[in-house]
Tab-separated table of C-alpha atoms and ligand atoms in Angstrom:
chain	number	residue	atom	x	y	z
F	1	MET	CA	45.155	60.318	183.360
F	2	ARG	CA	42.099	61.401	185.112
F	3	ILE	CA	40.750	64.692	183.291
F	4	ASP	CA	38.410	67.196	184.914
F	5	ILE	CA	36.196	69.814	183.320
F	6	ALA	CA	34.275	72.810	185.292
F	7	THR	CA	32.628	74.831	182.979
F	8	LEU	CA	29.083	76.384	182.123
F	9	PHE	CA	28.834	74.431	178.745
F	10	PRO	CA	29.603	70.439	179.760
F	11	GLU	CA	28.003	69.411	176.276
F	12	MET	CA	30.252	71.442	174.571
F	13	CYS	CA	33.211	69.424	175.668
F	14	GLU	CA	31.370	66.332	175.898
F	15	ARG	CA	31.125	66.666	172.414
F	16	TYR	CA	34.371	66.974	170.591
F	17	LEU	CA	36.223	64.738	173.009
F	18	ASP	CA	33.688	62.109	171.986
F	19	GLU	CA	35.245	62.234	168.389
F	20	SER	CA	38.059	61.088	166.496
F	21	ILE	CA	41.495	60.139	167.760
F	22	ILE	CA	41.060	61.581	171.355
F	23	GLY	CA	37.213	59.612	170.867
F	24	ARG	CA	39.127	56.659	170.405
F	25	ALA	CA	41.516	57.174	173.227
F	26	LYS	CA	38.656	57.719	175.985
F	27	ASN	CA	36.990	54.580	174.752
F	28	LYS	CA	40.765	52.616	174.807
F	29	GLY	CA	40.630	53.700	178.636
F	30	ILE	CA	43.776	55.599	177.870
F	31	PHE	CA	42.168	58.777	179.502
F	32	GLU	CA	39.034	59.504	181.629
F	33	VAL	CA	37.211	62.948	181.402
F	34	ASN	CA	34.279	64.196	183.258
F	35	CYS	CA	32.405	67.092	182.053
F	36	HIS	CA	30.993	68.960	185.604
F	37	ASN	CA	27.838	71.783	185.396
F	38	ILE	CA	29.226	74.572	187.534
F	39	ARG	CA	25.149	75.180	187.473
F	40	ASP	CA	24.563	72.257	189.345
F	41	TYR	CA	26.389	73.702	192.419
F	42	THR	CA	25.005	76.915	192.759
F	43	LEU	CA	22.586	76.968	195.720
F	44	ASP	CA	20.958	80.028	194.059
F	45	LYS	CA	17.025	78.911	193.714
F	46	HIS	CA	17.296	80.620	190.102
F	47	ARG	CA	20.553	78.421	189.544
F	48	ARG	CA	22.509	81.595	189.257
F	49	VAL	CA	26.342	81.637	188.986
F	50	ASP	CA	27.511	85.283	187.503
F	51	ASP	CA	26.927	88.464	189.743
F	52	THR	CA	27.850	92.103	188.159
F	53	PRO	CA	31.914	92.743	189.197
F	54	TYR	CA	32.414	95.467	192.322
F	55	SER	CA	32.918	99.534	190.892
F	56	GLU	CA	31.971	98.342	187.316
F	57	GLN	CA	28.475	98.890	185.034
F	58	LYS	CA	29.566	95.923	182.332
F	59	GLY	CA	29.396	92.498	182.127
F	60	MET	CA	28.876	89.463	184.414
F	61	LEU	CA	31.453	87.677	186.745
F	62	MET	CA	31.310	84.056	187.779
F	63	GLN	CA	30.670	83.953	191.470
F	64	CYS	CA	33.701	82.033	193.729
F	65	ASP	CA	31.035	79.749	195.525
F	66	PRO	CA	29.189	77.528	192.934
F	67	ILE	CA	33.247	77.057	191.472
F	68	PHE	CA	34.302	75.969	195.043
F	69	ARG	CA	31.403	73.620	195.673
F	70	CYS	CA	32.044	72.334	192.330
F	71	PHE	CA	35.740	71.627	193.038
F	72	GLU	CA	35.073	70.093	196.667
F	73	ALA	CA	32.619	67.836	195.069
F	74	VAL	CA	35.106	66.503	192.153
F	75	THR	CA	38.136	66.192	194.261
F	76	ALA	CA	36.431	64.816	197.521
F	77	GLY	CA	37.530	61.690	198.674
F	78	ARG	CA	40.673	61.076	196.532
F	79	GLU	CA	43.930	60.474	197.682
F	80	GLN	CA	45.677	62.894	195.371
F	81	ARG	CA	44.493	66.689	194.804
F	82	PRO	CA	44.611	67.276	191.177
F	83	HIS	CA	46.493	69.626	189.474
F	84	VAL	CA	44.084	73.123	188.719
F	85	ILE	CA	44.376	74.807	185.639
F	86	TYR	CA	42.427	77.823	184.974
F	87	MET	CA	42.124	78.172	181.253
F	88	SER	CA	42.935	82.667	180.822
F	89	PRO	CA	44.239	84.706	178.453
F	90	GLN	CA	46.132	86.131	181.365
F	91	GLY	CA	48.135	82.724	181.931
F	92	LYS	CA	51.465	81.470	180.314
F	93	THR	CA	50.714	80.879	176.132
F	94	LEU	CA	50.671	77.031	176.400
F	95	THR	CA	53.532	75.188	175.242
F	96	GLN	CA	54.444	71.832	173.474
F	97	LYS	CA	56.728	71.673	176.267
F	98	ARG	CA	53.973	72.405	178.526
F	99	CYS	CA	51.873	69.939	176.949
F	100	ARG	CA	54.723	67.085	178.158
F	101	GLU	CA	54.793	67.934	181.743
F	102	LEU	CA	51.325	68.002	181.882
F	103	ALA	CA	51.077	64.346	180.082
F	104	SER	CA	53.255	62.884	182.710
F	105	LEU	CA	50.308	64.035	185.482
F	106	SER	CA	48.178	61.873	186.941
F	107	SER	CA	44.886	64.383	187.088
F	108	ILE	CA	44.408	67.376	185.909
F	109	PHE	CA	41.533	69.897	186.725
F	110	ILE	CA	40.510	72.602	184.235
F	111	LEU	CA	38.479	75.598	185.440
F	112	CYS	CA	36.481	77.008	182.077
F	113	GLY	CA	35.966	80.803	182.862
F	114	HIS	CA	32.967	82.655	181.287
F	115	TYR	CA	31.363	86.118	180.832
F	116	GLU	CA	33.898	88.902	182.360
F	117	GLY	CA	35.915	85.809	183.822
F	118	VAL	CA	36.109	84.511	187.105
F	119	ASP	CA	35.959	86.174	190.826
F	120	GLU	CA	40.088	86.635	192.009
F	121	ARG	CA	39.439	84.442	195.305
F	122	VAL	CA	38.920	81.375	194.146
F	123	ILE	CA	41.660	81.512	191.911
F	124	GLU	CA	43.533	81.968	194.994
F	125	GLU	CA	42.444	79.289	196.536
F	126	ILE	CA	41.849	76.866	193.827
F	127	VAL	CA	44.023	77.317	191.323
F	128	ASP	CA	47.607	76.187	190.638
F	129	GLU	CA	48.136	77.411	186.807
F	130	GLU	CA	46.917	79.846	184.480
F	131	ILE	CA	47.678	78.347	181.148
F	132	SER	CA	46.407	80.671	177.839
F	133	ILE	CA	46.312	79.516	174.162
F	134	GLY	CA	47.316	82.910	172.791
F	135	ASP	CA	47.873	86.389	173.422
F	136	TYR	CA	43.691	87.179	172.459
F	137	VAL	CA	40.388	86.985	174.622
F	138	LEU	CA	37.521	84.054	173.355
F	139	THR	CA	34.147	84.078	174.804
F	140	GLY	CA	34.825	81.314	177.066
F	141	GLY	CA	37.512	78.886	178.301
F	142	GLU	CA	36.152	75.595	177.378
F	143	LEU	CA	37.763	75.829	173.497
F	144	PRO	CA	40.835	76.685	175.537
F	145	ALA	CA	40.151	73.672	177.819
F	146	LEU	CA	39.617	71.456	174.358
F	147	VAL	CA	42.849	72.559	172.848
F	148	LEU	CA	45.472	71.838	175.688
F	149	ILE	CA	43.237	68.227	176.455
F	150	ASP	CA	43.438	67.059	172.835
F	151	SER	CA	47.820	68.355	172.981
F	152	VAL	CA	48.373	66.484	175.970
F	153	VAL	CA	46.202	63.239	175.368
F	154	ARG	CA	48.246	62.589	171.813
F	155	MET	CA	50.944	62.561	173.959
F	156	LEU	CA	49.709	59.758	176.416
F	157	ASP	CA	50.870	56.520	175.591
F	158	GLY	CA	48.788	54.420	173.060
F	159	THR	CA	46.557	57.175	171.562
F	160	LEU	CA	49.146	57.689	168.316
F	161	SER	CA	49.994	54.470	167.208
F	162	ASN	CA	54.033	54.832	168.440
F	163	THR	CA	55.841	58.244	169.377
F	164	ASP	CA	57.595	59.052	166.153
F	165	CYS	CA	54.237	60.572	165.388
F	166	TYR	CA	54.345	63.055	167.615
F	167	GLU	CA	58.109	63.391	168.331
F	168	ASP	CA	58.971	64.181	164.496
F	169	GLU	CA	55.908	66.804	164.622
F	170	SER	CA	56.521	70.591	164.635
F	171	HIS	CA	57.854	72.275	168.192
F	172	TYR	CA	58.799	68.757	169.710
F	173	SER	CA	62.661	69.446	169.280
F	174	GLY	CA	62.411	73.162	168.832
F	175	LEU	CA	61.977	73.339	165.154
F	176	LEU	CA	59.148	72.918	162.309
F	177	GLU	CA	58.490	69.831	160.535
F	178	TYR	CA	59.892	68.896	157.350
F	179	PRO	CA	57.029	68.999	154.338
F	180	GLN	CA	54.995	66.177	153.462
F	181	TYR	CA	53.956	64.513	150.413
F	182	THR	CA	51.609	61.760	149.512
F	183	ARG	CA	50.488	60.122	146.327
F	184	PRO	CA	49.794	61.244	142.784
F	185	GLU	CA	54.097	61.515	142.691
F	186	VAL	CA	52.490	64.586	140.266
F	187	TRP	CA	50.182	66.938	140.620
F	188	HIS	CA	49.707	70.177	138.676
F	189	GLU	CA	53.313	69.458	137.421
F	190	LYS	CA	54.576	69.301	140.775
F	191	LYS	CA	56.646	66.785	141.307
F	192	VAL	CA	57.569	64.707	145.262
F	193	PRO	CA	61.606	65.533	145.468
F	194	GLU	CA	63.616	62.293	143.854
F	195	VAL	CA	64.591	61.520	147.384
F	196	LEU	CA	61.549	60.739	149.121
F	197	LEU	CA	61.382	57.916	146.245
F	198	SER	CA	64.674	57.059	146.455
F	199	GLY	CA	64.266	54.496	149.425
F	200	HIS	CA	67.550	55.588	150.489
F	201	HIS	CA	66.958	56.096	154.314
F	202	ALA	CA	69.917	58.345	155.396
F	203	ASN	CA	69.582	60.321	151.776
F	204	ILE	CA	66.219	60.730	152.944
F	205	ALA	CA	67.161	61.547	156.980
F	206	LYS	CA	69.494	64.223	155.348
F	207	TRP	CA	67.520	66.129	153.365
F	208	ARG	CA	64.131	66.236	155.875
F	209	ARG	CA	66.721	67.775	158.816
F	210	GLU	CA	68.087	70.143	156.025
F	211	GLN	CA	63.965	71.084	155.127
F	212	ARG	CA	63.026	71.320	158.669
F	213	LEU	CA	65.954	73.587	159.497
F	214	LEU	CA	64.862	75.467	156.087
F	215	ASN	CA	61.033	75.564	156.748
F	216	THR	CA	61.719	76.792	160.273
F	217	LEU	CA	63.864	79.977	158.980
F	218	LYS	CA	61.543	80.847	156.362
F	219	LYS	CA	58.199	80.353	158.688
F	220	ARG	CA	59.350	81.164	162.058
F	221	PRO	CA	62.780	82.440	162.421
F	222	GLU	CA	62.695	83.494	165.777
F	223	LEU	CA	62.406	79.462	166.743
F	224	ILE	CA	65.682	78.661	165.496
F	225	ASP	CA	67.177	81.248	167.549
F	226	VAL	CA	66.668	79.022	170.775
F	227	ALA	CA	66.649	75.775	169.318
F	228	VAL	CA	69.667	73.122	170.191
F	229	LEU	CA	71.598	73.110	166.916
F	230	SER	CA	74.929	70.623	165.722
F	231	PRO	CA	77.622	72.090	163.837
F	232	GLU	CA	76.040	70.398	160.291
F	233	ASP	CA	72.776	72.372	161.278
F	234	LEU	CA	74.599	75.613	161.709
F	235	GLU	CA	76.180	74.629	158.381
F	236	ILE	CA	73.126	73.983	156.716
F	237	ILE	CA	71.855	77.243	158.128
F	238	ASN	CA	75.083	79.595	156.805
F	239	LYS	CA	74.508	78.251	153.505
F	240	TYR	CA	70.817	79.681	153.134
F	241	VAL	CA	71.036	82.469	154.752
F	242	ASP	CA	72.413	85.904	153.068
F	243	PHE	CA	75.693	87.667	154.967
F	244	ASP	CA	72.776	90.297	156.324
F	245	GLY	CA	70.825	87.186	158.214
F	246	THR	CA	67.710	87.143	155.811
F	247	SER	CA	67.019	83.616	154.135
F	248	GLU	CA	67.288	83.098	150.233
V	1	LIG	N1	38.225	89.788	181.365
V	1	LIG	C1	39.154	88.599	181.385
V	1	LIG	C2	40.733	89.572	180.914
V	1	LIG	O1	40.708	91.052	180.186
V	1	LIG	O2	41.500	88.992	181.202
V	1	LIG	C3	38.536	87.843	179.980
V	1	LIG	C4	37.663	86.926	180.565
V	1	LIG	S1	37.162	85.869	178.688
V	1	LIG	C5	36.228	86.943	178.350
V	1	LIG	C6	36.374	84.751	179.385
V	1	LIG	C7	36.867	82.914	179.871
V	1	LIG	O3	37.434	83.252	178.570
V	1	LIG	C8	38.017	83.499	180.816
V	1	LIG	O4	37.767	83.348	182.253
V	1	LIG	C9	38.989	82.417	180.480
V	1	LIG	O5	38.619	80.954	181.134
V	1	LIG	C10	38.536	81.904	178.633
V	1	LIG	N2	39.711	82.592	177.762
V	1	LIG	C11	39.341	84.050	176.765
V	1	LIG	N3	40.451	84.293	176.218
V	1	LIG	C12	41.305	82.864	176.689
V	1	LIG	C13	42.296	82.870	176.439
V	1	LIG	N4	43.542	83.538	174.979
V	1	LIG	N5	42.985	81.338	176.623
V	1	LIG	C14	42.942	80.788	177.417
V	1	LIG	N6	41.908	80.980	178.261
V	1	LIG	C15	41.036	81.754	177.559
């Protein structure tokens, strides 16, 4: 997968993308990322990329032209136009499902806004999709872009040791993960659940499914309403939910 990021702060993105699991995936060639400084594409002699919004007294808005010129330069000569995403609090909220879909694309181009955002006309001209990372406003699109890249790259083949690593995790199947434990067996008088020490795979799988359901019920009950559940799952849920619908 090839990822291009158009930003006013390329170093901010590069630094993060060089570290840990994502950095290793990059070094292994699982994905390629290029961070482009939008300021390099302005024709203004003072390297300005923003101006005041029409009929507003507050803030600055990123201008169309440097962004458009950056996009044109980065995509020039390519056989396929990348899928263009503008990180924006006005976009659809990012989900695990959307991350999985994006992981199947061969190239994406991510536009990061700053200040008051971006002139609407360049969004109309080049953007395929606006994505938000939540209903709150940040100062820039760099953190949202990194959130998106991290969540997409970890689903590319070879980033994690195997697909179980993310398929078992929260949100992949619509439920949260079960609780997990590591050594020591007893900590602050709290014991690791006996079943996990038993080595009995079928019982462990049953316990995990039950815990997954209960964890979701307790922490994010609204996810249960839309999850795909088997009759056995419903039986487990009914056992733990009071007649008025509250969990014990
Ligand atoms: N004036 C814009 C509005 O009210 O919709 C907000 C602009 S915000 C201060 C500056 C930039 O940060 C945006 O252009 C966007 O790229 C990024 N941004 C802020 N919050 C975001 C979020 N929740 N998700 C994705 N991007 C966000």
